[in-house]
XYZ file of C-alpha atoms in Angstrom:
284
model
C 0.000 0.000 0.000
C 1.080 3.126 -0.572
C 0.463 6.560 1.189
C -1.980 7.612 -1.788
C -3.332 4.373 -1.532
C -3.875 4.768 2.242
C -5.223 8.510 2.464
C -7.645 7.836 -0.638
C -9.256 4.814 1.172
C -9.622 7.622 4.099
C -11.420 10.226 1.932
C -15.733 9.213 1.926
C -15.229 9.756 5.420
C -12.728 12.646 6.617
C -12.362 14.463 3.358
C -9.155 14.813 1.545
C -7.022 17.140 3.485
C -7.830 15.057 6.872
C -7.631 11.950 5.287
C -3.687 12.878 4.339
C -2.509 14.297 7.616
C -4.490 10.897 9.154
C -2.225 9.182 7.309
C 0.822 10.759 7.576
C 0.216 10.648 11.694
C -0.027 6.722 11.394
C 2.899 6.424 9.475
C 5.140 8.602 11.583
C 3.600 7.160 14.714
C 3.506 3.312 14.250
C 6.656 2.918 11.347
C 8.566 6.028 12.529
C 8.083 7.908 8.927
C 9.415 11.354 8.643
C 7.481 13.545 6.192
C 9.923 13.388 3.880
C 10.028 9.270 3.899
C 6.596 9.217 3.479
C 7.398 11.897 0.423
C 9.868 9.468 -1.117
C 7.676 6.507 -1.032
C 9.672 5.040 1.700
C 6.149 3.416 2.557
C 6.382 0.826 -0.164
C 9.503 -0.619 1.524
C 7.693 -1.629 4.554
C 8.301 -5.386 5.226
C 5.590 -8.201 5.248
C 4.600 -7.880 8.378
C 4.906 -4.165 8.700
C 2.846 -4.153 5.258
C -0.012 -6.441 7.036
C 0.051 -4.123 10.147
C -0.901 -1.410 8.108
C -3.692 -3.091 6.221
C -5.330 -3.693 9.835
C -4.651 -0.659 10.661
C -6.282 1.174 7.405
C -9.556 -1.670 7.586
C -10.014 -0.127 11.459
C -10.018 3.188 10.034
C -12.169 2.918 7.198
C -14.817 2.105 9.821
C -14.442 5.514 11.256
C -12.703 4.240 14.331
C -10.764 7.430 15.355
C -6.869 7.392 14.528
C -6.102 8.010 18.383
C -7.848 4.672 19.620
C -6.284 2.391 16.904
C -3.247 3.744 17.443
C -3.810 3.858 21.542
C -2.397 6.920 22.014
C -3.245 11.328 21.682
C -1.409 14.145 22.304
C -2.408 16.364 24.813
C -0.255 19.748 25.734
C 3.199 18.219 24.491
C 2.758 14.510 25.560
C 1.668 10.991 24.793
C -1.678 10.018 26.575
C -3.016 6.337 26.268
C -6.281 6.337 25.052
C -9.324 3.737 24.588
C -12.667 3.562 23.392
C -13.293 3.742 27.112
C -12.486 7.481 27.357
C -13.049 10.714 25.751
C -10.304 11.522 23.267
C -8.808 14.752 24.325
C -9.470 18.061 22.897
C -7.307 20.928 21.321
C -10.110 22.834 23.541
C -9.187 21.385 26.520
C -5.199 22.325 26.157
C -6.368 25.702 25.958
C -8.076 25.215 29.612
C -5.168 23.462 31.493
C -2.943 26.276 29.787
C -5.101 28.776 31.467
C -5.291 27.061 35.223
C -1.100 26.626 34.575
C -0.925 30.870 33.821
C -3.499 31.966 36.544
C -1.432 29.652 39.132
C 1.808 30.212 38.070
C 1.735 33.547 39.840
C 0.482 31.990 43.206
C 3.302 31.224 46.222
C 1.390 28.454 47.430
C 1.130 24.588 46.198
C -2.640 24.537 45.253
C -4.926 21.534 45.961
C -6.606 20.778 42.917
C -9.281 18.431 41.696
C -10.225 17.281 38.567
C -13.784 16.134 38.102
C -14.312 13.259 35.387
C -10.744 13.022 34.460
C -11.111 10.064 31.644
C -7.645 9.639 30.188
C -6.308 11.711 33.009
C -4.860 14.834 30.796
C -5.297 17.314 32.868
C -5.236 15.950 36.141
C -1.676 14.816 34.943
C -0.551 17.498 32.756
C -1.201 19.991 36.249
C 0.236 17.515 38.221
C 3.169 18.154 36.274
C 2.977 21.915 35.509
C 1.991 23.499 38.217
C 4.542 23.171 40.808
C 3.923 21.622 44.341
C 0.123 20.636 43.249
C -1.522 18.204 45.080
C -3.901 16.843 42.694
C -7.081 14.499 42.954
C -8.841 13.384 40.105
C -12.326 10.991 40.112
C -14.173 9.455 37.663
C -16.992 7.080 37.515
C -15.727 4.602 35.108
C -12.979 1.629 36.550
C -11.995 1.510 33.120
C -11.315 5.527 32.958
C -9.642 5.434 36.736
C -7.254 2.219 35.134
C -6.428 4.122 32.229
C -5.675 7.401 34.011
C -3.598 5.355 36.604
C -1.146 4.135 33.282
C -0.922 7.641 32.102
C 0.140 9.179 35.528
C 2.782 6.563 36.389
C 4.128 6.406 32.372
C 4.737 9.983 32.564
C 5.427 10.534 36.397
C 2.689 12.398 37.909
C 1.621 12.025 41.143
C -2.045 11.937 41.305
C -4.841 10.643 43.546
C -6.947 8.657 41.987
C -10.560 7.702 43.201
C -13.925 6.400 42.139
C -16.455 8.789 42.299
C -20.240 9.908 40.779
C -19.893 13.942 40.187
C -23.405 14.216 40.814
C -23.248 12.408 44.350
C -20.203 14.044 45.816
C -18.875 14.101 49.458
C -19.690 16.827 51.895
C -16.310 18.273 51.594
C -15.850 22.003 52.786
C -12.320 24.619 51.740
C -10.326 21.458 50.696
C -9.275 22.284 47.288
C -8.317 25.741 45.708
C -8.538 24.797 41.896
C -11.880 22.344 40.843
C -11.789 21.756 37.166
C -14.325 19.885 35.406
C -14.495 19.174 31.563
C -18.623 17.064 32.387
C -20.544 15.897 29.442
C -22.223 19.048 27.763
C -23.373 17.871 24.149
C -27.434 17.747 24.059
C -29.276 14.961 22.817
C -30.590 16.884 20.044
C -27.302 18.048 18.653
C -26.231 14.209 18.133
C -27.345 14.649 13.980
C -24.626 16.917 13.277
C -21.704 14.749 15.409
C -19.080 13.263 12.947
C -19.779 9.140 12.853
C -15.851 8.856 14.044
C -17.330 10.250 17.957
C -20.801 9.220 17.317
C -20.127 5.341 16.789
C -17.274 5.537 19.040
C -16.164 7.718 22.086
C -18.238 7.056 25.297
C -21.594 8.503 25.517
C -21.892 8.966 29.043
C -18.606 11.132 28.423
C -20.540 13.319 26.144
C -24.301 13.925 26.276
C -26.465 15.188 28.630
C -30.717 15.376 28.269
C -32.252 18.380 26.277
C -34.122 19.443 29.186
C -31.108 19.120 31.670
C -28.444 20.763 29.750
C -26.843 21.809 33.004
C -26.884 18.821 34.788
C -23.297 18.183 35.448
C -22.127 21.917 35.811
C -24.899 22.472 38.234
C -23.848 19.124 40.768
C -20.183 20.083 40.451
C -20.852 24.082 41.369
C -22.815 22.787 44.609
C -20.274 20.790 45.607
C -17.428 23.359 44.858
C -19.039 26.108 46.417
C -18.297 24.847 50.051
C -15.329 22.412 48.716
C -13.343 25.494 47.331
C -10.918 27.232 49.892
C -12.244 30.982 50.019
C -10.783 32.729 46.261
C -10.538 29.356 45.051
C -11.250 29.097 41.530
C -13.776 26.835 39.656
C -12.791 26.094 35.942
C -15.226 24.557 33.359
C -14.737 23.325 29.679
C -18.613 24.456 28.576
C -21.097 24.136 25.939
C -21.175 27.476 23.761
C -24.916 27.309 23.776
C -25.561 27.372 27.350
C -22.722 29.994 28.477
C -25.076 32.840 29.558
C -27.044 30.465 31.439
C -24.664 28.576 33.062
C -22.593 31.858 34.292
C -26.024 33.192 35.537
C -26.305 29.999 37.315
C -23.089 30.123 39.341
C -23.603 34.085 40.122
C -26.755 32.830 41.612
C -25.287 30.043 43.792
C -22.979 33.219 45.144
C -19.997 32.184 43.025
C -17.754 35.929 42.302
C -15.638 37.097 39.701
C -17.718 34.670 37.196
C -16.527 35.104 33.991
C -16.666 33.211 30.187
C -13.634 32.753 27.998
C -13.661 32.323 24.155
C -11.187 29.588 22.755
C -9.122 29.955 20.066
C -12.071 29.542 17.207
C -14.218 32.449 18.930
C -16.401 30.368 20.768
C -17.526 30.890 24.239
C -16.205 27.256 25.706
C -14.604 27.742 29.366
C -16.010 29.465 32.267
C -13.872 30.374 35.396
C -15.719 31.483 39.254
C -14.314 32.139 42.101
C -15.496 31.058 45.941
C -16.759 34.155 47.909
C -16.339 34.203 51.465
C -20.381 34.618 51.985
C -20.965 31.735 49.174
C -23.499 29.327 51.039
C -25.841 26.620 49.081
């Protein structure tokens, strides 16, 4: 096969120009291809078993399977995360986020506590764990099979993290134990599943991505009860959020006495994070 070959068999589904860098990203990840290699037609050299591993590989994604769990692996904020169709994939969006909780702490003295709420592959419990020097970070999930693969990813890249198994929308009674919550919940409404690409349709976890039309805010709203009295005093609350719900959600966290609440475009424009901060009067 060569890489023609490969990105043309990619094309009904991802369209030509992400149908070639799909390919090129296999190649360089799983037979160590440079650009220039793949260029040169080093591809057609590949042995027979090399060869073979390929054709799996392009029958898996002709499916749709996304690239990242055939491969097993994403990038996330300049490192290698294991992935499976057990967890979300992670997001460009979501690098933005952890680079903003790494620049608002960076010019803090103290080690912050921080907790990540339905960490999945573990990216950004592990890539603050990491970053942010001196953090003491927690991170829970639901899923065994999330917590396992988050577990890998922490000791393969040595983080220390706290892992433990818990529902967001049944938390503990916890009260000033963290200064940074983070949450990236499920956000995507029922009703907006027509217009999702097959590749995370068919694939990633739903109960990683939707939430019930007439609940939109059913994670954000569990998660801001419990950080409102689980946040230190000035703490900070950070969410990854749906664009369509940003003026309600920010109204909803003013009204549960968060301060300083505030949305934050992404890099496309869109409103997609929202940041709070504990008050000292904040009360359920």
């Amino acid at each position: 096969m060569t890489y023609e070959e490969l990105w043309r068999k990619l094309t009904p589904i991802y369209g030509q120009g992400e149908a070639k860098a799909i390919a090129r990203y296999v190649l360089d990840v799983r037979f160590g291809m440079s650009a220039t290699d793949v260029y040169c037609g080093k591809v057609t050299q590949l042995t027979a078993d090399e060869s073979r591993e390929l054709g799996e590989i392009a029958a898996r994604l002709m499916t749709a399977e996304p690239v990242q769990y055939v491969l097993g692996r994403a990038d996330f904020h300049c490192r290698e995360f294991r992935v499976a169709p057990g967890v979300l994939i992670p997001r460009p969006e979501t690098e933005e986020l952890v680079a903003m909780i790494v620049r608002d702490a960076a010019g803090e003295s103290l080690s912050p506590a921080i907790l990540d709420i339905g960490t999945g592959s573990g990216c950004i419990a592990v890539t603050l764990a990491l970053d942010i020097p001196g953090a003491a970070v927690t991170a829970w999930d639901i899923s065994c099979e999330a917590l396992t693969i988050a577990g890998r990813n922490a000791r393969e890249l040595g983080a220390d993290v706290l892992f433990e198994r818990r529902d967001a929308l049944n938390p503990p009674d916890d009260n000033s134990k963290y200064d940074i919550i983070v949450s990236n919940p499920p956000y995507i409404c029922d009703c907006e599943r027509a217009a999702m690409e097959r590749n995370v349709l068919d694939y990633e976890p739903h109960t990683a991505l939707f939430v019930p039309d007439d609940n939109p805010l059913k994670f954000y709203r569990a998660i801001a009860l419990y950080a409102v009295n689980a946040l230190r005093p000035g703490g900070l609350l950070y969410f990854e959020i749906n664009p369509l719900y940003s003026d309600e959600l920010a109204a909803m966290l003013r009204d549960m006495g968060f301060c300083r609440v505030e949305t934050v475009k992404d890099s496309c424009g869109k409103e997609r994070f929202a940041v709070a901060a504990r008050c000292e009067a904040a009360v359920k």
